[in-house]
C-alpha cells in the first residue's frame, strides 16, 4: 500500500507561538500541531485530518508565517481514526 505525504500549510498570516510536535513523531487525526497568533491577535490551533509520521518540520517558535508557508510534512499512515 503506498504512503502519501501531506504538506501542512499555514491557514493564516502571523507568528508561530508554539510548535506542539517534533520531527519523527506520530500524530493523530485532528491533533493540534501548531499554535499561530494571527496578525490581528487571534490564536489559531493548526491540525490536519490525517494520522501519520512527521517527516519534516519547517518552522520554529517565534517564526513569522503566511498562507504560503509550509509548516510540516506528514507521511499518512492511511489508518482511519475519525470520531464523532
mmCIF file of C-alpha atoms in Angstrom:
data_model
loop_
_atom_site.group_PDB
_atom_site.id
_atom_site.type_symbol
_atom_site.label_atom_id
_atom_site.label_comp_id
_atom_site.label_asym_id
_atom_site.label_seq_id
_atom_site.Cartn_x
_atom_site.Cartn_y
_atom_site.Cartn_z
ATOM 1 C CA UNK A 1 0.000 0.000 0.000
ATOM 2 C CA UNK A 2 1.520 3.383 -0.989
ATOM 3 C CA UNK A 3 2.149 6.044 1.619
ATOM 4 C CA UNK A 4 1.068 9.597 0.868
ATOM 5 C CA UNK A 5 2.893 12.678 2.110
ATOM 6 C CA UNK A 6 0.756 15.676 3.015
ATOM 7 C CA UNK A 7 2.145 19.179 3.449
ATOM 8 C CA UNK A 8 0.572 21.230 6.236
ATOM 9 C CA UNK A 9 0.296 24.895 5.208
ATOM 10 C CA UNK A 10 -0.454 27.810 7.486
ATOM 11 C CA UNK A 11 -4.091 28.897 7.096
ATOM 12 C CA UNK A 12 -3.229 32.435 8.197
ATOM 13 C CA UNK A 13 -0.517 35.062 8.491
ATOM 14 C CA UNK A 14 1.066 35.639 11.885
ATOM 15 C CA UNK A 15 3.672 34.264 14.279
ATOM 16 C CA UNK A 16 4.195 30.654 15.385
ATOM 17 C CA UNK A 17 3.547 30.796 19.127
ATOM 18 C CA UNK A 18 4.219 27.096 19.778
ATOM 19 C CA UNK A 19 5.243 24.028 17.789
ATOM 20 C CA UNK A 20 3.399 21.165 19.531
ATOM 21 C CA UNK A 21 5.097 18.237 17.777
ATOM 22 C CA UNK A 22 8.577 17.099 16.745
ATOM 23 C CA UNK A 23 10.135 15.570 13.649
ATOM 24 C CA UNK A 24 9.590 11.775 13.509
ATOM 25 C CA UNK A 25 6.641 11.962 15.960
ATOM 26 C CA UNK A 26 3.484 10.020 15.178
ATOM 27 C CA UNK A 27 0.497 12.373 15.110
ATOM 28 C CA UNK A 28 -3.180 11.543 15.219
ATOM 29 C CA UNK A 29 -6.016 12.841 13.082
ATOM 30 C CA UNK A 30 -7.033 16.377 14.240
ATOM 31 C CA UNK A 31 -4.252 16.516 16.862
ATOM 32 C CA UNK A 32 -3.105 20.114 17.469
ATOM 33 C CA UNK A 33 0.276 20.592 15.766
ATOM 34 C CA UNK A 34 0.899 24.350 15.968
ATOM 35 C CA UNK A 35 -0.428 27.477 17.652
ATOM 36 C CA UNK A 36 -0.250 30.587 15.482
ATOM 37 C CA UNK A 37 -1.046 34.093 16.679
ATOM 38 C CA UNK A 38 -2.573 35.897 13.707
ATOM 39 C CA UNK A 39 -1.662 39.431 12.753
ATOM 40 C CA UNK A 40 -4.951 40.610 14.330
ATOM 41 C CA UNK A 41 -4.127 38.893 17.654
ATOM 42 C CA UNK A 42 -6.342 35.791 17.390
ATOM 43 C CA UNK A 43 -4.835 32.412 18.381
ATOM 44 C CA UNK A 44 -5.288 29.681 15.735
ATOM 45 C CA UNK A 45 -4.873 25.978 16.522
ATOM 46 C CA UNK A 46 -3.500 24.124 13.487
ATOM 47 C CA UNK A 47 -4.334 20.446 12.903
ATOM 48 C CA UNK A 48 -4.791 18.136 9.919
ATOM 49 C CA UNK A 49 -7.298 15.397 9.146
ATOM 50 C CA UNK A 50 -4.771 12.576 8.777
ATOM 51 C CA UNK A 51 -2.624 10.488 11.086
ATOM 52 C CA UNK A 52 0.966 9.546 10.371
ATOM 53 C CA UNK A 53 4.599 10.464 10.981
ATOM 54 C CA UNK A 54 6.083 13.953 10.812
ATOM 55 C CA UNK A 55 8.815 13.695 8.176
ATOM 56 C CA UNK A 56 9.829 17.361 8.340
ATOM 57 C CA UNK A 57 9.163 20.417 10.478
ATOM 58 C CA UNK A 58 9.717 23.650 8.603
ATOM 59 C CA UNK A 59 9.047 26.282 11.299
ATOM 60 C CA UNK A 60 10.022 27.052 14.877
ATOM 61 C CA UNK A 61 8.585 29.071 17.750
ATOM 62 C CA UNK A 62 8.591 32.809 17.040
ATOM 63 C CA UNK A 63 8.802 32.447 13.258
ATOM 64 C CA UNK A 64 6.648 34.689 11.042
ATOM 65 C CA UNK A 65 4.388 32.770 8.629
ATOM 66 C CA UNK A 66 1.823 33.469 5.914
ATOM 67 C CA UNK A 67 -0.629 31.356 3.926
ATOM 68 C CA UNK A 68 2.177 30.192 1.606
ATOM 69 C CA UNK A 69 4.284 28.821 4.486
ATOM 70 C CA UNK A 70 4.676 25.025 4.653
ATOM 71 C CA UNK A 71 4.663 24.217 8.365
ATOM 72 C CA UNK A 72 5.345 20.467 8.183
ATOM 73 C CA UNK A 73 5.146 17.340 6.054
ATOM 74 C CA UNK A 74 3.326 14.260 7.358
ATOM 75 C CA UNK A 75 3.521 10.780 5.844
ATOM 76 C CA UNK A 76 -0.058 9.494 6.035
ATOM 77 C CA UNK A 77 -0.361 6.050 7.628
ATOM 78 C CA UNK A 78 -3.724 5.609 5.843
ATOM 79 C CA UNK A 79 -5.396 4.436 9.049
ATOM 80 C CA UNK A 80 -8.876 5.885 9.509
ATOM 81 C CA UNK A 81 -9.224 7.025 13.120
ATOM 82 C CA UNK A 82 -12.063 9.565 12.953
ATOM 83 C CA UNK A 83 -14.530 10.172 15.743
ATOM 84 C CA UNK A 84 -17.905 11.853 16.090
#
